[in-house]
Each structure stands twice: as structure tokens, then as C-alpha cells.
Short mmCIF file of N, CA and C in Angstrom, two decimals:
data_model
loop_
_atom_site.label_atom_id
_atom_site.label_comp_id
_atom_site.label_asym_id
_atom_site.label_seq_id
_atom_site.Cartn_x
_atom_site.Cartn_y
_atom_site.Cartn_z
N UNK A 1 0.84 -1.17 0.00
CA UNK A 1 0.00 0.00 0.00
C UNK A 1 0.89 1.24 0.00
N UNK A 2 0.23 2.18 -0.44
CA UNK A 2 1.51 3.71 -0.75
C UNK A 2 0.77 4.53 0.37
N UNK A 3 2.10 5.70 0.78
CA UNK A 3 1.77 6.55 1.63
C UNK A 3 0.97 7.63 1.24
N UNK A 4 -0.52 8.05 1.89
CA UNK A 4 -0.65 9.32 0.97
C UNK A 4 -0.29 10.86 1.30
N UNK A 5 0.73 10.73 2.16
CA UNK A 5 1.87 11.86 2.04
C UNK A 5 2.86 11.91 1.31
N UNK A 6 3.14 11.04 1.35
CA UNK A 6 5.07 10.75 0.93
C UNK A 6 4.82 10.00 -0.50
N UNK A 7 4.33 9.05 -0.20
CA UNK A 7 3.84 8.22 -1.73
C UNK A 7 4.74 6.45 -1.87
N UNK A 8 5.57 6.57 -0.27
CA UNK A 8 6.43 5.70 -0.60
C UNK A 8 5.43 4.01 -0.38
N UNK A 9 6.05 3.14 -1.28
CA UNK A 9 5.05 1.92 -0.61
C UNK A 9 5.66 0.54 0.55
N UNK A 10 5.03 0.83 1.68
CA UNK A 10 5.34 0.17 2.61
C UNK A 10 3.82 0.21 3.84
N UNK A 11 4.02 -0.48 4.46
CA UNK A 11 3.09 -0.68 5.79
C UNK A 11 2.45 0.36 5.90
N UNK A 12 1.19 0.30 6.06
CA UNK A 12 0.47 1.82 6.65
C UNK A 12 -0.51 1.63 7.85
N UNK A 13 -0.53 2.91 8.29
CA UNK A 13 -1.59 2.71 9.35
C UNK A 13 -2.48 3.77 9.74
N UNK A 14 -3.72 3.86 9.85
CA UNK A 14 -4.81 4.98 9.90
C UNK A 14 -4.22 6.11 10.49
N UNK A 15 -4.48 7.28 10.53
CA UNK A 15 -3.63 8.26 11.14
C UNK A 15 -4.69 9.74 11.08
N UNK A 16 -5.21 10.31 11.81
CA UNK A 16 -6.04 11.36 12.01
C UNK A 16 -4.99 13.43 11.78
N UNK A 17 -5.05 13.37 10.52
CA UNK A 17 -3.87 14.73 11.01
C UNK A 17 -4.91 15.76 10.14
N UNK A 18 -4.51 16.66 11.52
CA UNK A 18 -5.75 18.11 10.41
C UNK A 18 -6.56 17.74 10.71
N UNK A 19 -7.43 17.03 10.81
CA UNK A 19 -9.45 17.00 10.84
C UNK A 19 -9.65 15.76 10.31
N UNK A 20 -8.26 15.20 8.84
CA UNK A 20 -8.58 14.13 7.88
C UNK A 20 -7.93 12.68 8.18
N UNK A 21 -8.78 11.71 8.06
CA UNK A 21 -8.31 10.64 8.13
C UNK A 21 -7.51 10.04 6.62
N UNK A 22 -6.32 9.35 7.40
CA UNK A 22 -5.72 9.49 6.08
C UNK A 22 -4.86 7.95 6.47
N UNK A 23 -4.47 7.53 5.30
CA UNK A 23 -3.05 5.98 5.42
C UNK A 23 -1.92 6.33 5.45
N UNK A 24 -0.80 6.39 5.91
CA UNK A 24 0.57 7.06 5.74
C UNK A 24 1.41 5.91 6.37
N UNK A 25 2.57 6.26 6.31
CA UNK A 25 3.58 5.12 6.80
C UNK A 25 4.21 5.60 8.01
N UNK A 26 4.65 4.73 9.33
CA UNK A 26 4.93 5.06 10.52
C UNK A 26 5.85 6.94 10.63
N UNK A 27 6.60 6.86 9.56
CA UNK A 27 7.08 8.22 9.35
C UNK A 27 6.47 9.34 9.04
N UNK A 28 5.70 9.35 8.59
CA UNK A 28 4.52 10.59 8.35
C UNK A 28 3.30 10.40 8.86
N UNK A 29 3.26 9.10 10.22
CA UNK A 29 2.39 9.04 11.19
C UNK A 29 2.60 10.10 12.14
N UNK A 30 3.85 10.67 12.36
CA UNK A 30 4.01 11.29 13.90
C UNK A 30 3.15 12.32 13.77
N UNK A 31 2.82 13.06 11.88
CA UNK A 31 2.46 14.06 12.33
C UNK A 31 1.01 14.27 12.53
N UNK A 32 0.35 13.18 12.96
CA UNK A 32 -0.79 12.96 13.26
C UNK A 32 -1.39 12.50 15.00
N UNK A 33 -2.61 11.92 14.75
CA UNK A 33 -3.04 11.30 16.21
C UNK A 33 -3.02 9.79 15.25
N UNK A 34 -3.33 8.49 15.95
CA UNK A 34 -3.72 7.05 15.54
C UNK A 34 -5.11 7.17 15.89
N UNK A 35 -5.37 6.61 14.80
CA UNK A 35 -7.20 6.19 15.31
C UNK A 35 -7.57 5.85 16.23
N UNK A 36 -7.07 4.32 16.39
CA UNK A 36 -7.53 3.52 17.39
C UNK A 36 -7.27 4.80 19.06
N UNK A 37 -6.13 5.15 19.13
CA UNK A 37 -5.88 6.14 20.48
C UNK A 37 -7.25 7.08 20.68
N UNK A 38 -7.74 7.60 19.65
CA UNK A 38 -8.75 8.17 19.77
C UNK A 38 -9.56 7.57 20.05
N UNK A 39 -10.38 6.40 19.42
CA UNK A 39 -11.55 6.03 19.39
C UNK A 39 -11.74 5.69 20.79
N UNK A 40 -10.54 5.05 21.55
CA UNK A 40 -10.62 4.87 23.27
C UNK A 40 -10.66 6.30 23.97
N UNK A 41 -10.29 7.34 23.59
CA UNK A 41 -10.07 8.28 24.26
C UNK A 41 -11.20 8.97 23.79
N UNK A 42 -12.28 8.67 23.18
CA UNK A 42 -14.11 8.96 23.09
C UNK A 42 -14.57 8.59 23.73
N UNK A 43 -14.40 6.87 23.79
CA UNK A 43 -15.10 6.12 24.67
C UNK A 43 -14.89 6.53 26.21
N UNK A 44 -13.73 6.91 26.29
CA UNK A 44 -13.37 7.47 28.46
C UNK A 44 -14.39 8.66 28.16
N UNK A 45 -14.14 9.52 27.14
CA UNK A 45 -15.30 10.86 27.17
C UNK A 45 -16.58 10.75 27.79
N UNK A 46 -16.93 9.77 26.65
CA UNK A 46 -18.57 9.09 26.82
C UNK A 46 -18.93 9.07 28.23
N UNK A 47 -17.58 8.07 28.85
CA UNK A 47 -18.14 6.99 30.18
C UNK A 47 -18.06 8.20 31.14
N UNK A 48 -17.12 9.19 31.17
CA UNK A 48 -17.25 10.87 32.32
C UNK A 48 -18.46 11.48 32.02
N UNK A 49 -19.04 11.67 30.33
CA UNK A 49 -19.97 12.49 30.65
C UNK A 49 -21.51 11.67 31.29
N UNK A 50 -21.58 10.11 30.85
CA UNK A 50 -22.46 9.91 31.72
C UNK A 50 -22.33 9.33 32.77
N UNK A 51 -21.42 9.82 34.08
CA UNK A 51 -21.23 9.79 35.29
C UNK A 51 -21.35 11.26 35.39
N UNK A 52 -21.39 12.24 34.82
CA UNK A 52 -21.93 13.19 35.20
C UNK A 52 -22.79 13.68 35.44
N UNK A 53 -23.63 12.91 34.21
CA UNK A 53 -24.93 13.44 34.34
C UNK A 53 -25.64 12.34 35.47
N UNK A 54 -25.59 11.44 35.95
CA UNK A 54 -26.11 10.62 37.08
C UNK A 54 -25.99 11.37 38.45
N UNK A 55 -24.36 12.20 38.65
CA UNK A 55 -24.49 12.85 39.50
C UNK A 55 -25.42 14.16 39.71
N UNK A 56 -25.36 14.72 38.18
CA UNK A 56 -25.90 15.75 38.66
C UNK A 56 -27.61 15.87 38.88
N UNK A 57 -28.35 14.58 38.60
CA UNK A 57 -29.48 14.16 38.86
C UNK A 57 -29.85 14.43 40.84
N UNK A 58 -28.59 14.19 41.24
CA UNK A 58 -29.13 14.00 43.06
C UNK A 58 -28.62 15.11 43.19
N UNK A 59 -28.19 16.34 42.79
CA UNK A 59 -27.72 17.11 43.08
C UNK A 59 -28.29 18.76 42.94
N UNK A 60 -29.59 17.83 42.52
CA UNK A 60 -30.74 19.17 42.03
C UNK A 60 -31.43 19.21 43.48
N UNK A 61 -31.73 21.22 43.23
CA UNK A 61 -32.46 21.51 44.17
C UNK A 61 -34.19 21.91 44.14
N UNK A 62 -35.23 21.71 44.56
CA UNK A 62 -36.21 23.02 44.16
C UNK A 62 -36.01 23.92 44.19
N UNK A 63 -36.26 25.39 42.95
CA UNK A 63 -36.26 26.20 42.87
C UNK A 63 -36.96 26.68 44.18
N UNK A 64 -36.96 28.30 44.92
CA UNK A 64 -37.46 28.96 45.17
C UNK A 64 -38.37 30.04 44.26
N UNK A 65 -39.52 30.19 44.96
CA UNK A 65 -39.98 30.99 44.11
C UNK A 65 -39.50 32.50 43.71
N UNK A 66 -39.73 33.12 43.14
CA UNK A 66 -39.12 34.50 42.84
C UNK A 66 -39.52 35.77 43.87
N UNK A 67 -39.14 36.30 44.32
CA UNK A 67 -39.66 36.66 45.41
C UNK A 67 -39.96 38.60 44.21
N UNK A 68 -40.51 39.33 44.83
CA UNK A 68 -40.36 40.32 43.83
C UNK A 68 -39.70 41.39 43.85
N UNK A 69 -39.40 41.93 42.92
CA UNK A 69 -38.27 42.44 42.62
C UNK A 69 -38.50 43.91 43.30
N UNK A 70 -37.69 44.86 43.59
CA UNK A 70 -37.55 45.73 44.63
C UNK A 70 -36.27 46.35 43.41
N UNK A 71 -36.81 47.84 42.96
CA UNK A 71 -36.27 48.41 41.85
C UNK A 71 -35.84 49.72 42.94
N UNK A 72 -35.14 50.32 42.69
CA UNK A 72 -34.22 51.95 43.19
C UNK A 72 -34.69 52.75 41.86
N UNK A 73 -35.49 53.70 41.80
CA UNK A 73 -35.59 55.19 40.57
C UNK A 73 -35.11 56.44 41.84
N UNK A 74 -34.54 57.31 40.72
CA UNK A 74 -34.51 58.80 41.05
C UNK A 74 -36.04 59.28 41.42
N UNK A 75 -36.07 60.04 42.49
CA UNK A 75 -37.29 60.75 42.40
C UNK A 75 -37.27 61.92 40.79
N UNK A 76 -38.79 62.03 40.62
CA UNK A 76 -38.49 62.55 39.24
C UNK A 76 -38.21 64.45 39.62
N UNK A 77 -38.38 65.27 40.97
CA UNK A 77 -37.64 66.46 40.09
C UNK A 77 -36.29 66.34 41.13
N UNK A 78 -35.76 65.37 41.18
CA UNK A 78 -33.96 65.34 42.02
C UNK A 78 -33.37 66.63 41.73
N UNK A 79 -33.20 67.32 39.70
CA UNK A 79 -32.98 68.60 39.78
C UNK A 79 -32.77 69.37 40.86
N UNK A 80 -34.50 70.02 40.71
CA UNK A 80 -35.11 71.04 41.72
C UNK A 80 -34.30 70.86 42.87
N UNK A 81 -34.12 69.49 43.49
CA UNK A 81 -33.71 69.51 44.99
C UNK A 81 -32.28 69.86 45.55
N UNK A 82 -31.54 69.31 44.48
CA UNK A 82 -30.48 69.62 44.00
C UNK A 82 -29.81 71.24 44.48
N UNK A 83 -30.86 72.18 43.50
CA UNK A 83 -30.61 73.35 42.92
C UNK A 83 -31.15 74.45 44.44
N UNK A 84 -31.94 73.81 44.76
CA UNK A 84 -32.83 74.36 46.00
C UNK A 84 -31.70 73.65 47.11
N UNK A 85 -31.42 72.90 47.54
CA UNK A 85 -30.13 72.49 48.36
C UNK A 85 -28.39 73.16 48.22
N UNK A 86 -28.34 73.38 47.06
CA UNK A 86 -27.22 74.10 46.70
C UNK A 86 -27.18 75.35 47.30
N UNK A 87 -28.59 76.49 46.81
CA UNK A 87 -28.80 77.63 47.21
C UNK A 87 -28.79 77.95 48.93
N UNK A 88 -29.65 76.76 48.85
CA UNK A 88 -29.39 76.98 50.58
C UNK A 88 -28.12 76.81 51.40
N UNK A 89 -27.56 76.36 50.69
CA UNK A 89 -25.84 76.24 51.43
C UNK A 89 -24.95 77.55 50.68
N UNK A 90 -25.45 78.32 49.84
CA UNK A 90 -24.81 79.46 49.83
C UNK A 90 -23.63 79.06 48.92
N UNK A 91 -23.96 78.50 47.77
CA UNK A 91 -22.35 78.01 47.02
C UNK A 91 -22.80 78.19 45.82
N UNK A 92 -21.96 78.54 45.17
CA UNK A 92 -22.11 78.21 43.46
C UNK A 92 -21.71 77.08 42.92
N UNK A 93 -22.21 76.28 41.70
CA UNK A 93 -22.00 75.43 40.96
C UNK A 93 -20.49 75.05 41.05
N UNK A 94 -19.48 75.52 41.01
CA UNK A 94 -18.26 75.32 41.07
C UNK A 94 -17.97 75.59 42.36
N UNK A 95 -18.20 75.78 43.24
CA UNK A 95 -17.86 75.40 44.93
C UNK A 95 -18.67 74.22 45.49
N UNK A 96 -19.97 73.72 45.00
CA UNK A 96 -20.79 72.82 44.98
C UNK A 96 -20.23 71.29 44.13
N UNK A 97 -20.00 71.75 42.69
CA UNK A 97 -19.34 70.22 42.29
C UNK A 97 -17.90 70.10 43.08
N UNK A 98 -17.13 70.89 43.63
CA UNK A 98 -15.79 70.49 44.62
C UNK A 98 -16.06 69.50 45.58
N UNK A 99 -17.47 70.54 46.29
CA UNK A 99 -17.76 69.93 47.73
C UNK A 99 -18.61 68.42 47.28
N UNK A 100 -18.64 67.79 45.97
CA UNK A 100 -19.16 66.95 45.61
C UNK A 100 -18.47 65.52 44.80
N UNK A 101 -17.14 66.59 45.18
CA UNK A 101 -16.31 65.48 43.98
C UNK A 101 -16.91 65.14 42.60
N UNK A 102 -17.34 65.95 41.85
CA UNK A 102 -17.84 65.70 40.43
C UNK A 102 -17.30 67.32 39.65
N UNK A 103 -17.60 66.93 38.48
CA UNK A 103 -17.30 68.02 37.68
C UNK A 103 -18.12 68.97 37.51
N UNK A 104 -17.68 70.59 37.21
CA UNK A 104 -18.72 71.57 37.56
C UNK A 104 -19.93 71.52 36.38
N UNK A 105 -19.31 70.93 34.95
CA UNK A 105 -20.22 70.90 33.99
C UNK A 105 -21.21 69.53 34.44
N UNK A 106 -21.05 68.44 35.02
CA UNK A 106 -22.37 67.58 35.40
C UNK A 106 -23.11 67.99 36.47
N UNK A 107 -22.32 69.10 37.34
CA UNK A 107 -23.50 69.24 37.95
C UNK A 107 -24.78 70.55 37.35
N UNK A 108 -24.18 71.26 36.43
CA UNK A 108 -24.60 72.21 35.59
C UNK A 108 -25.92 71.17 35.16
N UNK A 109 -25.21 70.26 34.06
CA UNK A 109 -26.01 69.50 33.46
C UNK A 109 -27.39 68.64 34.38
N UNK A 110 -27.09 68.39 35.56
CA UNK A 110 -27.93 67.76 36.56
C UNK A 110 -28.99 68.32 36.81
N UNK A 111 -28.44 69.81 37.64
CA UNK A 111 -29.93 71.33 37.92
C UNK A 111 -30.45 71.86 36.29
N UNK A 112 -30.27 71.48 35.20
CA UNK A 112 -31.11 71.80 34.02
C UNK A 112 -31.79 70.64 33.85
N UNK A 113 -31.63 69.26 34.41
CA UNK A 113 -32.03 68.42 34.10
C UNK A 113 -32.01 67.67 32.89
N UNK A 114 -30.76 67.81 32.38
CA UNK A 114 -30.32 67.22 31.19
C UNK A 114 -29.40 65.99 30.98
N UNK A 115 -29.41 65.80 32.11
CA UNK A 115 -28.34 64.19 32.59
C UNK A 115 -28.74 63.80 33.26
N UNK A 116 -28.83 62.81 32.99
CA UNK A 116 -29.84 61.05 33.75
C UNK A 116 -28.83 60.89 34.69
N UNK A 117 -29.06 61.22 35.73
CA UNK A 117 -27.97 60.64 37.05
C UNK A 117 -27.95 59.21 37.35
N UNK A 118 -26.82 58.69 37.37
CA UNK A 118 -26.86 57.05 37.80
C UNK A 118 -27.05 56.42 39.62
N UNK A 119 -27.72 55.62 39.76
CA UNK A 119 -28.16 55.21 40.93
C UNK A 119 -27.08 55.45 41.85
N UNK A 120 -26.00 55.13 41.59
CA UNK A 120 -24.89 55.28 42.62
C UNK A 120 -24.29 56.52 42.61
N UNK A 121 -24.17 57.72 41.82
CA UNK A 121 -24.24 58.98 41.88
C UNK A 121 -25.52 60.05 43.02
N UNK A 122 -26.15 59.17 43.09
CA UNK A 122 -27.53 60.13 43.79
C UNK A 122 -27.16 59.05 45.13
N UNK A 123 -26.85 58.25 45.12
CA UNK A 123 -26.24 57.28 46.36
C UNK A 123 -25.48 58.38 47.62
N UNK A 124 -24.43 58.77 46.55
CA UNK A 124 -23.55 59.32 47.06
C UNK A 124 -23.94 60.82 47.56
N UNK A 125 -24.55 61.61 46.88
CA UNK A 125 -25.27 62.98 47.21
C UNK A 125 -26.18 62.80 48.33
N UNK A 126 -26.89 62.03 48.06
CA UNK A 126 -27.73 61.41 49.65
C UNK A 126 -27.05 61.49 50.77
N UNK A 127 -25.84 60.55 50.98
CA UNK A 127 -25.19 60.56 52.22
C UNK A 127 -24.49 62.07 52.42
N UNK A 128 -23.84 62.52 51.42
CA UNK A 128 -23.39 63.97 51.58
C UNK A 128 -24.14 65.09 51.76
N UNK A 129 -25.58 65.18 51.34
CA UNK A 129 -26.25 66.41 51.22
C UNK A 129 -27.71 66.27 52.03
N UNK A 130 -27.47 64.89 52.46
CA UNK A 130 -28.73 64.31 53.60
C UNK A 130 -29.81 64.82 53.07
N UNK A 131 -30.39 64.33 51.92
CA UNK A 131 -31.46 64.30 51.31
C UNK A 131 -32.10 63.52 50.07
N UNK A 132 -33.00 62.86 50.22
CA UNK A 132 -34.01 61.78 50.00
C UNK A 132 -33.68 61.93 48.28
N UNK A 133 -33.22 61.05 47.73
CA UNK A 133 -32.96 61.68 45.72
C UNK A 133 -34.12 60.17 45.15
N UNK A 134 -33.35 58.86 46.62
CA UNK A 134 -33.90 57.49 45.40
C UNK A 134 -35.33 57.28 46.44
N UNK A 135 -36.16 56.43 45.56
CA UNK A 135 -37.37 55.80 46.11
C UNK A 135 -37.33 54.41 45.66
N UNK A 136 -37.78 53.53 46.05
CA UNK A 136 -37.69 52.34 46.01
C UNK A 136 -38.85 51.50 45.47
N UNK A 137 -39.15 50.95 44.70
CA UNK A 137 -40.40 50.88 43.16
C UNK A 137 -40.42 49.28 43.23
N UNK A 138 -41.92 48.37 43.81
CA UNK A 138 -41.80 47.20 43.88
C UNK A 138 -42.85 46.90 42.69
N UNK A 139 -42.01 46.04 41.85
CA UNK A 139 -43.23 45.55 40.91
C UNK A 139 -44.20 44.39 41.06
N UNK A 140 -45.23 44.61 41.40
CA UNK A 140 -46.41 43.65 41.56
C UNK A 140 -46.99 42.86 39.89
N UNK A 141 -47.02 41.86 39.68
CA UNK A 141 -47.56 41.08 39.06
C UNK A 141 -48.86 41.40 39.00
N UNK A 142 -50.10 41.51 38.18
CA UNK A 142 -50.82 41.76 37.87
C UNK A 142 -51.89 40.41 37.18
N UNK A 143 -52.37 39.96 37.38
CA UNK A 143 -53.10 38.75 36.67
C UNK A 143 -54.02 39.10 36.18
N UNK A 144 -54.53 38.67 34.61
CA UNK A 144 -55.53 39.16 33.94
C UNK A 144 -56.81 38.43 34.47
N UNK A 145 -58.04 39.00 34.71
CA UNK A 145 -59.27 38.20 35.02
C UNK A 145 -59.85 37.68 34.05
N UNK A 146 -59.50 38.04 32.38
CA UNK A 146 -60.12 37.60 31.66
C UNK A 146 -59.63 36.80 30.59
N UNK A 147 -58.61 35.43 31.53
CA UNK A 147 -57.98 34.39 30.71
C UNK A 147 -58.80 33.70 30.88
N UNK A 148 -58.44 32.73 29.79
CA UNK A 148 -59.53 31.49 29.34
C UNK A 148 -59.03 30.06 29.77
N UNK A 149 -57.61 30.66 30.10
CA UNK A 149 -57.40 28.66 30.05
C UNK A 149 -56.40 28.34 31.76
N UNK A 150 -56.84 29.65 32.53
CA UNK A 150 -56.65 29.09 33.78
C UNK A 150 -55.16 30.10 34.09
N UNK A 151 -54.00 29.33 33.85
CA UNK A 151 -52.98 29.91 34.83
C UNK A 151 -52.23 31.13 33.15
N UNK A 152 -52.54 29.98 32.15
CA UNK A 152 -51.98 30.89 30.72
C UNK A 152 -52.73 31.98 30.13
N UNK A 153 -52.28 32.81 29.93
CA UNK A 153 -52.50 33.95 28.97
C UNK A 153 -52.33 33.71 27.91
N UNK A 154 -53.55 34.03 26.34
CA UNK A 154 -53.17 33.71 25.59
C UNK A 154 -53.16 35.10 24.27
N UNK A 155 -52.79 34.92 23.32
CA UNK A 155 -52.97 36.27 22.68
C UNK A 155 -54.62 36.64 22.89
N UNK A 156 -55.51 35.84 22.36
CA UNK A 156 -56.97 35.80 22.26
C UNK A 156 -57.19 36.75 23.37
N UNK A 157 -56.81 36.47 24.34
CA UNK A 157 -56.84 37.32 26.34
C UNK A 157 -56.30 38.68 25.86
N UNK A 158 -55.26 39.04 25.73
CA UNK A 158 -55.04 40.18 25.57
C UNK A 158 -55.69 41.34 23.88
N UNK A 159 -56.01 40.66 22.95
CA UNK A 159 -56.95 41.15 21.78
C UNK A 159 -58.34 42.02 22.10
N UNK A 160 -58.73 43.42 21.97
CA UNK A 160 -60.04 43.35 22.27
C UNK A 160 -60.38 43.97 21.01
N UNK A 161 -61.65 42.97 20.47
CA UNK A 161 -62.05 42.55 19.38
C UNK A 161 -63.22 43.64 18.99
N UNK A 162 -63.09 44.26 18.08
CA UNK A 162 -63.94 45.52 17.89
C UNK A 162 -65.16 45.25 16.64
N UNK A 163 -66.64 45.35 16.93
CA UNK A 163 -67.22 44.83 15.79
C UNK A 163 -67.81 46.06 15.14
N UNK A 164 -68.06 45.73 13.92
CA UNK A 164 -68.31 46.72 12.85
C UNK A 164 -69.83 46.88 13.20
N UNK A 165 -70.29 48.18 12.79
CA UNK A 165 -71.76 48.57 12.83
C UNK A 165 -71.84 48.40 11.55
#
């Protein structure tokens, strides 16, 4: 049989190189894997992944249910309070973003109300300026009364169907 690397003809033996299975002779075997090494080294694969999955059968828990979610918003005029807190401490915008550690143009941008302040920014003004910025927003689930098939909602449930005169 001939090598189909080399081309020489002598003994060959299956040989996995690149992706391709191919015949070559012990010398232009090295630059491969051997079949057979593989095909055992699937089979150990096989036999780990299903001992894995047996374990991970006893190793399940019940879920808890979801408990509900508890959201942080800005109060909506933080601005105003801002601007009305500033005044009352007798500072300007640039003695105010110092005493704030921020820059004088975000806090500019803040009292016009043109920058979405981030939760942990109004975090921090809170403890420094001892005043109320976040509120705390729980979302309640809502169940429709007028499903049809019990616990599911279906499009039909949410459609309201308008008839022609």
C-alpha cells in the first residue's frame, strides 16, 4: 500500500492529522493522532460524561420561588432639589461640584435636568447632602381576570375585538 503523504510503498496505518483521516507510513504518522488512540479516548469521554450526568441528577435543588423584585428610581424632580439644596448652602456650581467630587459641567447639566444621574451617583449625594434623591419601586404582578385557560394567557386574552356597525 503507498503513503498518501510521501507516496512511498510500505506498511500503513490509519492516522487522524488536520481534521482528515488518512493511510501514511509510521514516518509521516508522527504528524498525526492514531485512530484507534482516539476512538478509546471517546469512549473514556462518553463513560465521564455519563457519570456526570447521574451525579448531577441527586444534586438538584427546588427552585425557590421569585420573590419580587424591589427596583431603586430617582425621584423625578432630584434637579429642583439639587438646585434648592445648593442655594441653601450658599455656594455656586463650582464650589458645589468640589464639595461633591464631580465636575462643575455635570453638575450644571444635573440642575437643568439634562443628565440622567446614575443610581450610585444620587447614592452618594444622599449621604453627603442628607437628602431623600432614590425611592424604592416594587413591581407587583398583575393577573388578567379575563384568561380562558386558567394559569396561561393567551394572545386571544389580551386582543379586544372591535365589531363593525
Amino acid at each position: 500500500m503507498q503513503c498518501e503523504m510521501c507516496g512511498i510503498n510500505i506498511a500503513s496505518q490509519k492516522v487522524l492529522i488536520e481534521g482528515t483521516e488518512m493511510t501514511v507510513c509510521a514516518d509521516c504518522g508522527k504528524f498525526g493522532e492514531m485512530i484507534e488512540a482516539l476512538a478509546s479516548a471517546k469512549k473514556d469521554e462518553k463513560a465521564t460524561i455519563q457519570k456526570r450526568s447521574v451525579l448531577s441528577t441527586f444534586n438538584t435543588r427546588p427552585r425557590a420561588m421569585p420573590e419580587p423584585e424591589i427596583q431603586e428610581i430617582i425621584v423625578g424632580d432630584y434637579a429642583e432639589i439639587l438646585h434648592r439644596k445648593r442655594e441653601r448652602m450658599g455656594m455656586t456650581q463650582k464650589e458645589f461640584a468640589a464639595f461633591l467630587a464631580e465636575r462643575e459641567s455635570i453638575i450644571h447639566k444635573i440642575e437643568t435636568n439634562s443628565y440622567e444621574m446614575p443610581i450610585k451617583m444620587a447614592r452618594k449625594f444622599e449621604k453627603l447632602l442628607k437628602v431623600s434623591l432614590i425611592e424604592e419601586y416594587e413591581e407587583k404582578k398583575i393577573s388578567m381576570g379575563n384568561a380562558s385557560s386558567g394559569d396561561q394567557v393567551t394572545i386571544g386574552d389580551l386582543i379586544t375585538v372591535r365589531k363593525r356597525a
